[in-house]
Coordinates of C-alpha atoms and ligand atoms in Angstrom, one line a residue:
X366 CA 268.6 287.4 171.9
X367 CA 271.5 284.7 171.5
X368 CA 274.8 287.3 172.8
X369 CA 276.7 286.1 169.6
X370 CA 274.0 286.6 166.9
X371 CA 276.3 290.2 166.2
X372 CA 279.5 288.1 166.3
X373 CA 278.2 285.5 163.7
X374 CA 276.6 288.1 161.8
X375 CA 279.1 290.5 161.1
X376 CA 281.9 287.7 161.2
X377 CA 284.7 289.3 158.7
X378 CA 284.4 287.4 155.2
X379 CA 287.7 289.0 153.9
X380 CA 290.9 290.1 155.1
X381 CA 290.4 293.7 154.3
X382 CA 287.8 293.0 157.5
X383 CA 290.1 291.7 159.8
X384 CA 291.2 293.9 162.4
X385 CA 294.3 293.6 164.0
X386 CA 296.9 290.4 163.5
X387 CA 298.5 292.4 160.5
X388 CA 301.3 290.3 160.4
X389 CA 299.1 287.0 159.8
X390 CA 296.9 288.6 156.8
X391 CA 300.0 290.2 155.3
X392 CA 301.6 287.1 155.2
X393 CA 298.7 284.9 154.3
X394 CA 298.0 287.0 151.3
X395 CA 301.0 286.9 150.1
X396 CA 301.3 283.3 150.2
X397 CA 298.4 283.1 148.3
X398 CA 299.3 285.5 145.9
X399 CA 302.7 283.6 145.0
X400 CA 301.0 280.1 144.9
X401 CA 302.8 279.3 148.4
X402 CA 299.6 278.0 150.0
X403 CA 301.4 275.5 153.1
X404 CA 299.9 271.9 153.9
X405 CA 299.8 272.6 157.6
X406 CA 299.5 276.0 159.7
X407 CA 299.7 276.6 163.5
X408 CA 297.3 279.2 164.9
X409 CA 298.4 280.0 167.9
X410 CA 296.7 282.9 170.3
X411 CA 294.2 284.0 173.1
X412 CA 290.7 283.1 172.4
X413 CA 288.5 285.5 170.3
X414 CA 291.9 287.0 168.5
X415 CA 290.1 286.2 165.5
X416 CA 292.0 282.7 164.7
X417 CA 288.9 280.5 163.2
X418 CA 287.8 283.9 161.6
X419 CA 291.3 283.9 159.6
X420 CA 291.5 279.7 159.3
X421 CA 288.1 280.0 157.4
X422 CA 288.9 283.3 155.1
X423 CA 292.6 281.3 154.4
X424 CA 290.0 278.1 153.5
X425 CA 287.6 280.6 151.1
X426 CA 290.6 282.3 149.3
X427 CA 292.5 278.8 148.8
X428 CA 289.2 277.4 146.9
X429 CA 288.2 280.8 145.7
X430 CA 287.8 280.6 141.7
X431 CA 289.3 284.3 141.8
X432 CA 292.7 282.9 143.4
X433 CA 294.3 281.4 140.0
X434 CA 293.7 285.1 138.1
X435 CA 295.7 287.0 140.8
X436 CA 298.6 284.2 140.9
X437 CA 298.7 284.5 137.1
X438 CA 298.8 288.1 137.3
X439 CA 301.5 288.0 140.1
X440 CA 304.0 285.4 137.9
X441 CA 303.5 288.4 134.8
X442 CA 304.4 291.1 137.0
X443 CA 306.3 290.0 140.2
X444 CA 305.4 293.9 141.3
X445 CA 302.2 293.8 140.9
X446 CA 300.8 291.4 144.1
X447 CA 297.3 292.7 144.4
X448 CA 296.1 293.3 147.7
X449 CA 293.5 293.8 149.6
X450 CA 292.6 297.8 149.6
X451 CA 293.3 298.3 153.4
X452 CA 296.8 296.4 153.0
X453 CA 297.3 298.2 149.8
X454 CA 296.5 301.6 151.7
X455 CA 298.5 300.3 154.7
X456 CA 301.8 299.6 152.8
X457 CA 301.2 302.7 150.6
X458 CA 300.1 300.8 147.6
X459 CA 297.4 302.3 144.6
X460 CA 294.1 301.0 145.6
X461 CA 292.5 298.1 143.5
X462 CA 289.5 298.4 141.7
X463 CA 286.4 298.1 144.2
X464 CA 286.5 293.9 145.0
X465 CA 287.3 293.0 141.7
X466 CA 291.0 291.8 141.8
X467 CA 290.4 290.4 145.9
X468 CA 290.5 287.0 147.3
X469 CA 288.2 285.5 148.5
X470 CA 285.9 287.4 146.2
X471 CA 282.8 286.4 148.0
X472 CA 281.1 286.2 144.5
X473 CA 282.1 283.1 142.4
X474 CA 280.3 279.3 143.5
X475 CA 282.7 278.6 145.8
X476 CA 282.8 281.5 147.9
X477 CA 279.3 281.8 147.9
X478 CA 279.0 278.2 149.2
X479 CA 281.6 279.1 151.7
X480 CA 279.5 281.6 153.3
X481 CA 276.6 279.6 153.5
X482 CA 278.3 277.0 155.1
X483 CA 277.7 274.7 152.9
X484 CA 281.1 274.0 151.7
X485 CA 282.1 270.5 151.2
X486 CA 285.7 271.1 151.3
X487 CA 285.7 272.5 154.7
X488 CA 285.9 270.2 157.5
X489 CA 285.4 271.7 160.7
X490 CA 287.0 270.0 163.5
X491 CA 286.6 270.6 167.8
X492 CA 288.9 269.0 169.2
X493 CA 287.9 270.2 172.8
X494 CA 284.0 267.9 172.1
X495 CA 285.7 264.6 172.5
X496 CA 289.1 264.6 171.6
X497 CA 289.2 264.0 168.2
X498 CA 289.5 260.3 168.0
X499 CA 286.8 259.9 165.8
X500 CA 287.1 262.4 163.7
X501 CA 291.0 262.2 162.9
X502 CA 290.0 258.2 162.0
X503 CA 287.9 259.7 159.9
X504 CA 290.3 262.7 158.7
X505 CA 292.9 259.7 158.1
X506 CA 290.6 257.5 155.9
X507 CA 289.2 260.2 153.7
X508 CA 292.0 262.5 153.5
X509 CA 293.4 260.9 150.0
X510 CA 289.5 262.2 148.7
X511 CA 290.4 265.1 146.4
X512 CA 288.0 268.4 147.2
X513 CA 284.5 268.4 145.9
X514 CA 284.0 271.0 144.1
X515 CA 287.3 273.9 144.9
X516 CA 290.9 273.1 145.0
X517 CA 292.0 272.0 148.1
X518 CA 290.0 270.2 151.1
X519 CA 290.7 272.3 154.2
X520 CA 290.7 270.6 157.7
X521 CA 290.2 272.9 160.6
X522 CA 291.2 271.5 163.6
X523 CA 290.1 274.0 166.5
X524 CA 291.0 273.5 170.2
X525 CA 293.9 271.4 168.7
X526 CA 295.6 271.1 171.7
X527 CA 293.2 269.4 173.1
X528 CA 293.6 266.0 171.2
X529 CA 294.6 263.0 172.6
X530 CA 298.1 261.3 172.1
X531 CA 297.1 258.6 170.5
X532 CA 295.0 261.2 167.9
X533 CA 297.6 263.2 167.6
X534 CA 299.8 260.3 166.4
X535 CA 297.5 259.5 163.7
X536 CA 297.5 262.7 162.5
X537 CA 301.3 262.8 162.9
X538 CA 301.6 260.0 160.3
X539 CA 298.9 262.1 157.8
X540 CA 301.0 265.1 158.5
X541 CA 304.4 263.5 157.3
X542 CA 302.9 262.7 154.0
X543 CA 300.6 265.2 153.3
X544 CA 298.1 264.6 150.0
X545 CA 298.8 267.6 147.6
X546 CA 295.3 268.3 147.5
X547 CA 295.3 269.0 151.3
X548 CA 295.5 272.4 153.8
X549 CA 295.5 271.4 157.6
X550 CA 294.6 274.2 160.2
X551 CA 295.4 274.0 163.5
X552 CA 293.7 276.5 165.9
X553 CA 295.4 276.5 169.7
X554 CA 295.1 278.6 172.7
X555 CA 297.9 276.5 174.1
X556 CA 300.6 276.1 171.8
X557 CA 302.5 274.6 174.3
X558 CA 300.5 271.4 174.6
X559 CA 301.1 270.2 170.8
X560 CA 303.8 268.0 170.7
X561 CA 307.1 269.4 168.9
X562 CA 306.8 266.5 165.9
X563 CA 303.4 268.2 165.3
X564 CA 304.6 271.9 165.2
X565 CA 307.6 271.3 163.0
X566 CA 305.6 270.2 160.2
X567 CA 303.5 273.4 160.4
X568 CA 303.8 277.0 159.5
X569 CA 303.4 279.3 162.7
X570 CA 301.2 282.1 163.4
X571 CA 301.1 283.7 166.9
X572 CA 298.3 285.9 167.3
X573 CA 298.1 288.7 169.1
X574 CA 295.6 289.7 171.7
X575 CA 293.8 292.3 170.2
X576 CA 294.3 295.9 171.7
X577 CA 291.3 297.9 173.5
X578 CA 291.3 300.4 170.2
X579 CA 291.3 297.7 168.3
X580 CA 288.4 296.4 169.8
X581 CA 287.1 299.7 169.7
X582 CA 287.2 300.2 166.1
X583 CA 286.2 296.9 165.4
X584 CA 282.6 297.7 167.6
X585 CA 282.4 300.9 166.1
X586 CA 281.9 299.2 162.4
X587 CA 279.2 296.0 163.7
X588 CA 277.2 299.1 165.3
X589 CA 277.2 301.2 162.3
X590 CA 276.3 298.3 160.1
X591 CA 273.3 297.8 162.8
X592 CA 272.9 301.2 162.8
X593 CA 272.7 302.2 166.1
X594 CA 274.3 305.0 168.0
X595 CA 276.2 304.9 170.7
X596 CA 278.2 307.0 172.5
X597 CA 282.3 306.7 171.9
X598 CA 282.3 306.2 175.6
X599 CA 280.5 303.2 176.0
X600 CA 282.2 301.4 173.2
X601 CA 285.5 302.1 174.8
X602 CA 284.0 300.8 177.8
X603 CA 283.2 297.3 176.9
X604 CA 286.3 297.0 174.6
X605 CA 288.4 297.8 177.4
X606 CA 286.3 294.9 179.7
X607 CA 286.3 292.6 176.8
X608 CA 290.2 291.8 177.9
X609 CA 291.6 291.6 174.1
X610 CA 289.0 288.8 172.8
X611 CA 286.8 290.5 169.7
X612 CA 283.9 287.1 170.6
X613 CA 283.5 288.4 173.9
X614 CA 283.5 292.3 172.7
X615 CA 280.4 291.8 170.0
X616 CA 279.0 289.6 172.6
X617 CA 278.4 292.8 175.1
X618 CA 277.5 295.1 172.3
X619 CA 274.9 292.5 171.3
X620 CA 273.2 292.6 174.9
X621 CA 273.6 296.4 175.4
X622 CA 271.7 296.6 171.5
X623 CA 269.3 294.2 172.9
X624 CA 267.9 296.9 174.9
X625 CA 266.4 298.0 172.0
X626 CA 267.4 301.7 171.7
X627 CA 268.7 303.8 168.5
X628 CA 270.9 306.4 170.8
X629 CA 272.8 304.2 173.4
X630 CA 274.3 306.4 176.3
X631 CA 277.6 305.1 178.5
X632 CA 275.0 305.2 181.6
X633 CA 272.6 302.7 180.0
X634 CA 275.8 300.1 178.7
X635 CA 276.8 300.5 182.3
X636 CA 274.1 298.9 184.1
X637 CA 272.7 296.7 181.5
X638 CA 276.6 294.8 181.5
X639 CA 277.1 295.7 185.2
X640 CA 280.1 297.5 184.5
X641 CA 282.1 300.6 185.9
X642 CA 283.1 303.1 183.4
X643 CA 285.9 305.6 184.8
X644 CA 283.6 308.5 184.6
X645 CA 281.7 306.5 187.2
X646 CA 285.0 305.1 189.0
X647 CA 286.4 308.4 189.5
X648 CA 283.7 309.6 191.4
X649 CA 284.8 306.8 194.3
X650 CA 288.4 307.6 193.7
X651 CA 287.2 311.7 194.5
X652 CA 285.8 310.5 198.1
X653 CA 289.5 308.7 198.6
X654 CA 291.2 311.9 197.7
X655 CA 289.2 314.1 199.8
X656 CA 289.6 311.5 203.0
X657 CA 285.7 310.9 202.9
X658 CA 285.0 307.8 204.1
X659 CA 281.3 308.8 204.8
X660 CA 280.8 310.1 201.0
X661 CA 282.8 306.8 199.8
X662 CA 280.2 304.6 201.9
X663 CA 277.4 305.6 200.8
X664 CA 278.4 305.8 197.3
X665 CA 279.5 302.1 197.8
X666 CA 275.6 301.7 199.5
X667 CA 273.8 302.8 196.5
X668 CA 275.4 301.2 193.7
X669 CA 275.3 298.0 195.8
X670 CA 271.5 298.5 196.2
X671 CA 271.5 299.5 192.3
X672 CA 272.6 295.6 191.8
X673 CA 276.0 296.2 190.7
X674 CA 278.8 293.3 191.3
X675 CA 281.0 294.4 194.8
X676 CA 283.5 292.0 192.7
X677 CA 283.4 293.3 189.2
X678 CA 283.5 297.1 191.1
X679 CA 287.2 296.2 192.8
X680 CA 288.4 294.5 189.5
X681 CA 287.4 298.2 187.6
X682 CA 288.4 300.2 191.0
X683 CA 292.2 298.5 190.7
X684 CA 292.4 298.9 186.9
X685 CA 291.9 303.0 187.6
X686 CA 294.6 303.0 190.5
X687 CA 297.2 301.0 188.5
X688 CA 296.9 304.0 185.8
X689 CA 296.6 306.4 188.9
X690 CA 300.2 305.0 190.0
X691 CA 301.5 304.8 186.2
X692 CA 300.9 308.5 185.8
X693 CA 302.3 309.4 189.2
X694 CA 305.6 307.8 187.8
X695 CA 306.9 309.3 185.5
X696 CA 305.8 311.0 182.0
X697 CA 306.3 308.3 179.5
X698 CA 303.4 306.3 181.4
X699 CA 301.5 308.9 181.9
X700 CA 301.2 309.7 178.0
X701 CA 300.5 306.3 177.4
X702 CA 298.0 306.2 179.7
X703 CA 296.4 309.3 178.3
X704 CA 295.9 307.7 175.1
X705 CA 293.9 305.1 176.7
X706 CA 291.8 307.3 178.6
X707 CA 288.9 310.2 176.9
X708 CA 290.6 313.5 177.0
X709 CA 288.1 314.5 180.2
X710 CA 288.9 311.3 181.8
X711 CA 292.1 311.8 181.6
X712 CA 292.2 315.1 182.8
X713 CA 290.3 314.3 185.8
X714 CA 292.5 311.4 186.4
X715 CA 295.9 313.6 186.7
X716 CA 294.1 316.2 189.4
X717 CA 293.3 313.5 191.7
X718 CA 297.0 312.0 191.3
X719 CA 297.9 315.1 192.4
X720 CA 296.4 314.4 196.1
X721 CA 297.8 311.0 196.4
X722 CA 301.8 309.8 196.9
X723 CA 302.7 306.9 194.6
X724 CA 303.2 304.8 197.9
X725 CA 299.6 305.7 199.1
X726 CA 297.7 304.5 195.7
X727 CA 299.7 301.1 195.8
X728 CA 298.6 300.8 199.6
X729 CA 295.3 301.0 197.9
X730 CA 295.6 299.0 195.1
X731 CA 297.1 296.7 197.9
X732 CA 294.0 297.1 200.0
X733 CA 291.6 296.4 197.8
X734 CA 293.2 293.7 196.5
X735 CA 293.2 292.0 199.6
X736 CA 289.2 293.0 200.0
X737 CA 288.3 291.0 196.5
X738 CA 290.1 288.0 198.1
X739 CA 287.7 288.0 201.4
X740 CA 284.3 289.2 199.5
X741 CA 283.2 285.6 201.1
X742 CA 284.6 286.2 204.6
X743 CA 282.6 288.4 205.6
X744 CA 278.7 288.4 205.7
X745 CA 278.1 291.0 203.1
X746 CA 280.3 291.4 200.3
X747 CA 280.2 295.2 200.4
X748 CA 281.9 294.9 203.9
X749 CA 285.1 293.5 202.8
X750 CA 285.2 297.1 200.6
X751 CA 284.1 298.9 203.5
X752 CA 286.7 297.5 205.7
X753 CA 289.2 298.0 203.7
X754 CA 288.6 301.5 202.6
X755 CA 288.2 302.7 206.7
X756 CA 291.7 301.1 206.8
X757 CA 293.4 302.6 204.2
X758 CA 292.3 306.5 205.1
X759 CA 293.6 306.1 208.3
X760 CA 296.7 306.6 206.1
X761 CA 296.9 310.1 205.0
X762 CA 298.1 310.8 201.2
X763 CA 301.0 312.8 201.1
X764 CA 300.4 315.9 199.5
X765 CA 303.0 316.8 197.2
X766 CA 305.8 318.4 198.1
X767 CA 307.4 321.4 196.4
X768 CA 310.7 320.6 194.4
X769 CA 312.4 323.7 195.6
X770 CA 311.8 322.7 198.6
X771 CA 313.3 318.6 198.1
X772 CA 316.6 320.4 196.6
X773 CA 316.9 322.7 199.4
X774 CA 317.0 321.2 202.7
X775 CA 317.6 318.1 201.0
X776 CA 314.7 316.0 202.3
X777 CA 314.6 312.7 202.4
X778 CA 311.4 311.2 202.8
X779 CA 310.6 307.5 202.4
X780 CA 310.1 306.6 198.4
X781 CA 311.7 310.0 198.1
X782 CA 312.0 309.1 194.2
X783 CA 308.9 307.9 193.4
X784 CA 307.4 311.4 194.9
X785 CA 310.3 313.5 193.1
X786 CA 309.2 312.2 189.7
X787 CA 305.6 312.7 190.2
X788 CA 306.2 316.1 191.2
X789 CA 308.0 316.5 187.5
X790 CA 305.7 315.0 186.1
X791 CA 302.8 317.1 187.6
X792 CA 304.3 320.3 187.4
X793 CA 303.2 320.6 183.9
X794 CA 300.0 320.2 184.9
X795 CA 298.9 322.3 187.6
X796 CA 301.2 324.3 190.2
X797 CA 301.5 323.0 193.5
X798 CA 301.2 324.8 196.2
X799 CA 304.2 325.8 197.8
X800 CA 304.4 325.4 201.6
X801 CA 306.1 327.5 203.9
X802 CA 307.6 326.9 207.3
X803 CA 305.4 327.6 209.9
X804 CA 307.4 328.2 213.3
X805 CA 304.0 328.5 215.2
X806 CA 303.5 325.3 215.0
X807 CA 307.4 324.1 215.1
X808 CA 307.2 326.0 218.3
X809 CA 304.6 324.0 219.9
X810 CA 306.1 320.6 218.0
X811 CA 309.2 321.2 220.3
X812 CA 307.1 322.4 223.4
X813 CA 305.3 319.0 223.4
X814 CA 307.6 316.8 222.2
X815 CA 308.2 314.8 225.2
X816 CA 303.8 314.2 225.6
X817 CA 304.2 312.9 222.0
X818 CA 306.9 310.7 222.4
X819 CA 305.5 309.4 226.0
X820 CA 302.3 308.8 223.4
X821 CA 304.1 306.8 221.0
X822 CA 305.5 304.7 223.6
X823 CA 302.5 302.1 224.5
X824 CA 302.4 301.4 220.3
X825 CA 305.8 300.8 219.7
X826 CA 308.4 301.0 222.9
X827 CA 311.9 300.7 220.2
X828 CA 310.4 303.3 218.2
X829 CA 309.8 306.3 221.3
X830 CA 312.9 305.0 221.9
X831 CA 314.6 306.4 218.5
X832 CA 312.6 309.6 218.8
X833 CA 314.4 310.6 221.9
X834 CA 317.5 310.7 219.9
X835 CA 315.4 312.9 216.9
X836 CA 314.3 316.7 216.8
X837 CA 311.4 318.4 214.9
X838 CA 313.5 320.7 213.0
X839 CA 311.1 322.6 210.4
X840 CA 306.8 322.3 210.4
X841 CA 304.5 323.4 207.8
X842 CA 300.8 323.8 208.0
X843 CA 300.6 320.3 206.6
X844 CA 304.5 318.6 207.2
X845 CA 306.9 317.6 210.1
X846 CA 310.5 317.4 209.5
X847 CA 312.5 315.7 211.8
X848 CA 316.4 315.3 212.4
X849 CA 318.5 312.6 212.9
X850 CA 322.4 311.7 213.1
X851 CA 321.6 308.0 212.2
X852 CA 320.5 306.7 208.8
X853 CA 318.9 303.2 210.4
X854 CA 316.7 306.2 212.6
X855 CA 315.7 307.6 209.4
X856 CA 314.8 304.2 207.7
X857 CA 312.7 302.8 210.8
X858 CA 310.6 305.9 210.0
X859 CA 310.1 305.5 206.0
X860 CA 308.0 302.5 207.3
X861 CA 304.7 303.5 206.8
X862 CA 303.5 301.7 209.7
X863 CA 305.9 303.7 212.2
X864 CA 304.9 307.0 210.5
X865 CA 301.3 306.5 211.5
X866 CA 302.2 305.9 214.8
X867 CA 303.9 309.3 215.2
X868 CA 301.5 310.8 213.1
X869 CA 298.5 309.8 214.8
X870 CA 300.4 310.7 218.2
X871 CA 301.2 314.2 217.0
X872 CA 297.2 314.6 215.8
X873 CA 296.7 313.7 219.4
X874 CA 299.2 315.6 221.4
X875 CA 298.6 318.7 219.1
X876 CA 295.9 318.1 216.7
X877 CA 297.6 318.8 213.8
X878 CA 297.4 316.2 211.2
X879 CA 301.2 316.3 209.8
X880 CA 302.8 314.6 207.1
X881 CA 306.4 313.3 208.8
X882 CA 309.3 313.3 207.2
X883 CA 312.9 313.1 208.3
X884 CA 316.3 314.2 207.1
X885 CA 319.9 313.4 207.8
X886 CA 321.5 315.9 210.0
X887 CA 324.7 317.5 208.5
Ligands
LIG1600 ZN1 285.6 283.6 145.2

């Protein structure tokens, strides 16, 4: 099955269709409505936002026999601008009757030729074939030809940017005197690459790059008109991988459809596109937060051996740790994140925040980062991954801290903010758990502190050095606070590196493994 039969198929044919780019319909319609049709407009946007879809509804309504009723009916009553029913509903308007007062009208001759692609008075240009030369000789020695059988003769010139200099100096010179009979449409991904005598002739749209509900919604009508279920999940899914462009959205519902199933689950959509839901990613992200490097392995193992992409799994890992780190910030990102995200997903998402310090999830976004870029160093993809992720839990998450705590003694703990916030912002929802001193293990902190620091010493000679001058002041079953009179003490240990050190020399001294922190003393 061709992977855009569902995108040609179900291509809008009015603006009521459209979704997303309000501000181009609204406009559009009214133009027509008043008789303000422009000789030249600028498309301008990210591909599949749904720009030739617009150029060739504009091209419909401007020859659609239905056009001159509405105008007349607009110059009677300058209140009365007939819309479309979802404009009219969107700008709180009384419905029109059921097609009868919309353009196009997809019913009289020219509309119907329109849609069949038969049209004479659409000419569809692509730039990007072979630059245009041709075709704008041709465009300039047949423009002055009125339309064939509508009002105007529309010429859509897609990929514009990509015309030559020379062509787009012919077409300069057609521009600057423009037959009345004429509508030009220029479709661009690059705006920027039309020159500025071009532009200024032409009225500017700049299209948006369609939202992931957007998408959504717009997948959820092509599947009900192929009527075919499939779970909310698995739409969300691709529209969230289609990356704003509605071609490339209908394009994966067309191969998961291809399948041939009436009730589509998430689980099937995942591993016909090779994609990772979050309902899948989450289950990776739980080994992380439990500091299983084993369980996280294996996992890796058997979706490797399943066939998925080691490169399309790092793109979808990073995506769920940049909203891990959004919603450890503060509150406003995590409620937009929330809305992004199924209720369940969601909810899973803000427990595991809740094992991991800001700092820690960008040390893995970091990470793995850095693993997609060496996927060909090493011999298997898979090992970049694997190397990474045995690197990055050597660094132990931070659990959270209790606030009462922070205020109390005043702790100040590198990124001290970032963790403050996402303690506010967690508190709502679950408690943490507050930790209490433990002088048992203080006591043996301070019995042993000379082994550890004689332990950090062959890692980092300045740094054993600094801890000399420093004194484990309070211990929990999880935390080490230490004291210092020097600020530049306390900042050589917010780097993460140097923490490890001591961490890992404490672990060994008195196998404890402690989060350190270190305060300022008064
Ligand atoms: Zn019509």
């Amino acid at each position: 099955m061709d992977h855009l039969v569902l995108y040609r198929k179900y291509r809008p044919q009015t603006f009521a269709e459209i979704v997303g780019q309000e501000h181009v319909v609204k406009t559009l319609q009214n133009s027509l409505a008043q008789n303000k049709i422009a000789h030249a407009y600028l498309l301008a946007g990210p591909r599949g936002s749904g720009k030739t879809t617009i150029a060739r509804i504009l091209s419909k309504s401007a020859n659609c026999a239905n056009l001159s009723r509405i105008q007349e009916m607009n110059s009677v009553d300058k209140l009365s601008v007939r819309r479309s029913p979802r404009l009219a509903e969107a700008i709180g308007e009384a419905q029109v009757g059921e097609g009868e007062q919309d353009v196009p009208c997809n019913s009289c001759a020219n509309c119907l030729e329109f849609n069949a692609g038969r049209s004479l008075d659409l000419i569809e240009i692509d730039a990007a074939s072979n630059r245009g030369i041709d075709e704008i000789k041709n465009l300039r020695e047949n423009v002055r030809f009125g339309p064939s059988s509508g009002r105007y003769k529309v010429y859509l010139i897609d990929e514009a940017h990509m015309l030559t200099k020379e062509a787009f100096n012919a077409f300069l010179k057609t521009l600057e005197e423009p037959p009345a009979h004429a509508i030009f449409i220029l479709a661009t991904t690059e705006a920027h690459r039309l020159p500025a005598t071009i532009i200024s002739r032409t009225q500017r749209f700049d299209f948006k790059r369609l939202s992931a509900p957007e998408l959504e919604h717009r997948l959820k009508i092509v599947s009900n008109k192929e009527n075919i279920q499939i779970e909310p999940e698995a739409l969300r899914l691709i529209a969230h991988e289609a990356d704003g462009s509605a071609r490339d959205a209908e394009g994966m519902l067309g191969q998961v459809i291809a399948i041939g199933e009436n009730k589509i689950t998430l689980d099937q959509t995942e591993e016909v596109l090779g994609l990772f839901s979050n309902r899948k990613i989450k289950e990776f992200v739980g080994f992380l937060a439990a500091q299983d490097s084993v369980g996280a392995l294996t996992w890796l193992h058997k979706t490797v051996e399943h066939g998925y992409d080691v490169n399309q799994f790092l793109k979808s890992l990073n995506h769920y740790l940049r909203k891990m780190m959004l919603v450890s910030l503060s509150p406003d990102l995590a409620l937009k994140i929330k809305n992004e995200l199924a209720e369940e997903d969601y909810k899973i998402m803000a427990s595991q925040v809740q094992k991991f310090s800001t700092p820690f999830v960008v040390s893995l976004i970091s990470g793995f980062s850095e693993a997609k870029k060496k996927l060909d160093y090493y011999p298997l993809p898979q090992m970049a991954v694997e190397v990474a992720l045995i690197n990055l839990l050597s660094y132990r998450p931070t659990p959270t801290i209790d606030s009462n705590l922070v205020e109390d003694s005043a702790i100040k703990i590198s990124n001290d903010k970032l963790l403050i916030s996402k303690q506010i912002q967690n508190s709502n929802v679950s408690k943490p758990v507050a930790i209490s001193p433990d002088s048992n293990t203080l006591d043996l902190i301070q019995s042993k502190w000379a082994e550890i620091i004689k332990e950090v010493q062959p890692h980092n000679h300045s740094l054993s050095g600094f801890l000399l001058g420093m004194k484990p002041k309070e211990a929990t079953a999880s935390s080490l606070i230490l004291t210092t009179k020097y600020s530049f003490h306390r900042d050589r240990l917010s780097d993460l590196k140097n923490k490890k050190i001591i961490e890992d020399a404490v672990h060994k001294v008195v196998g404890l493994r402690l989060v350190l922190s270190c305060v300022l003393e008064k």
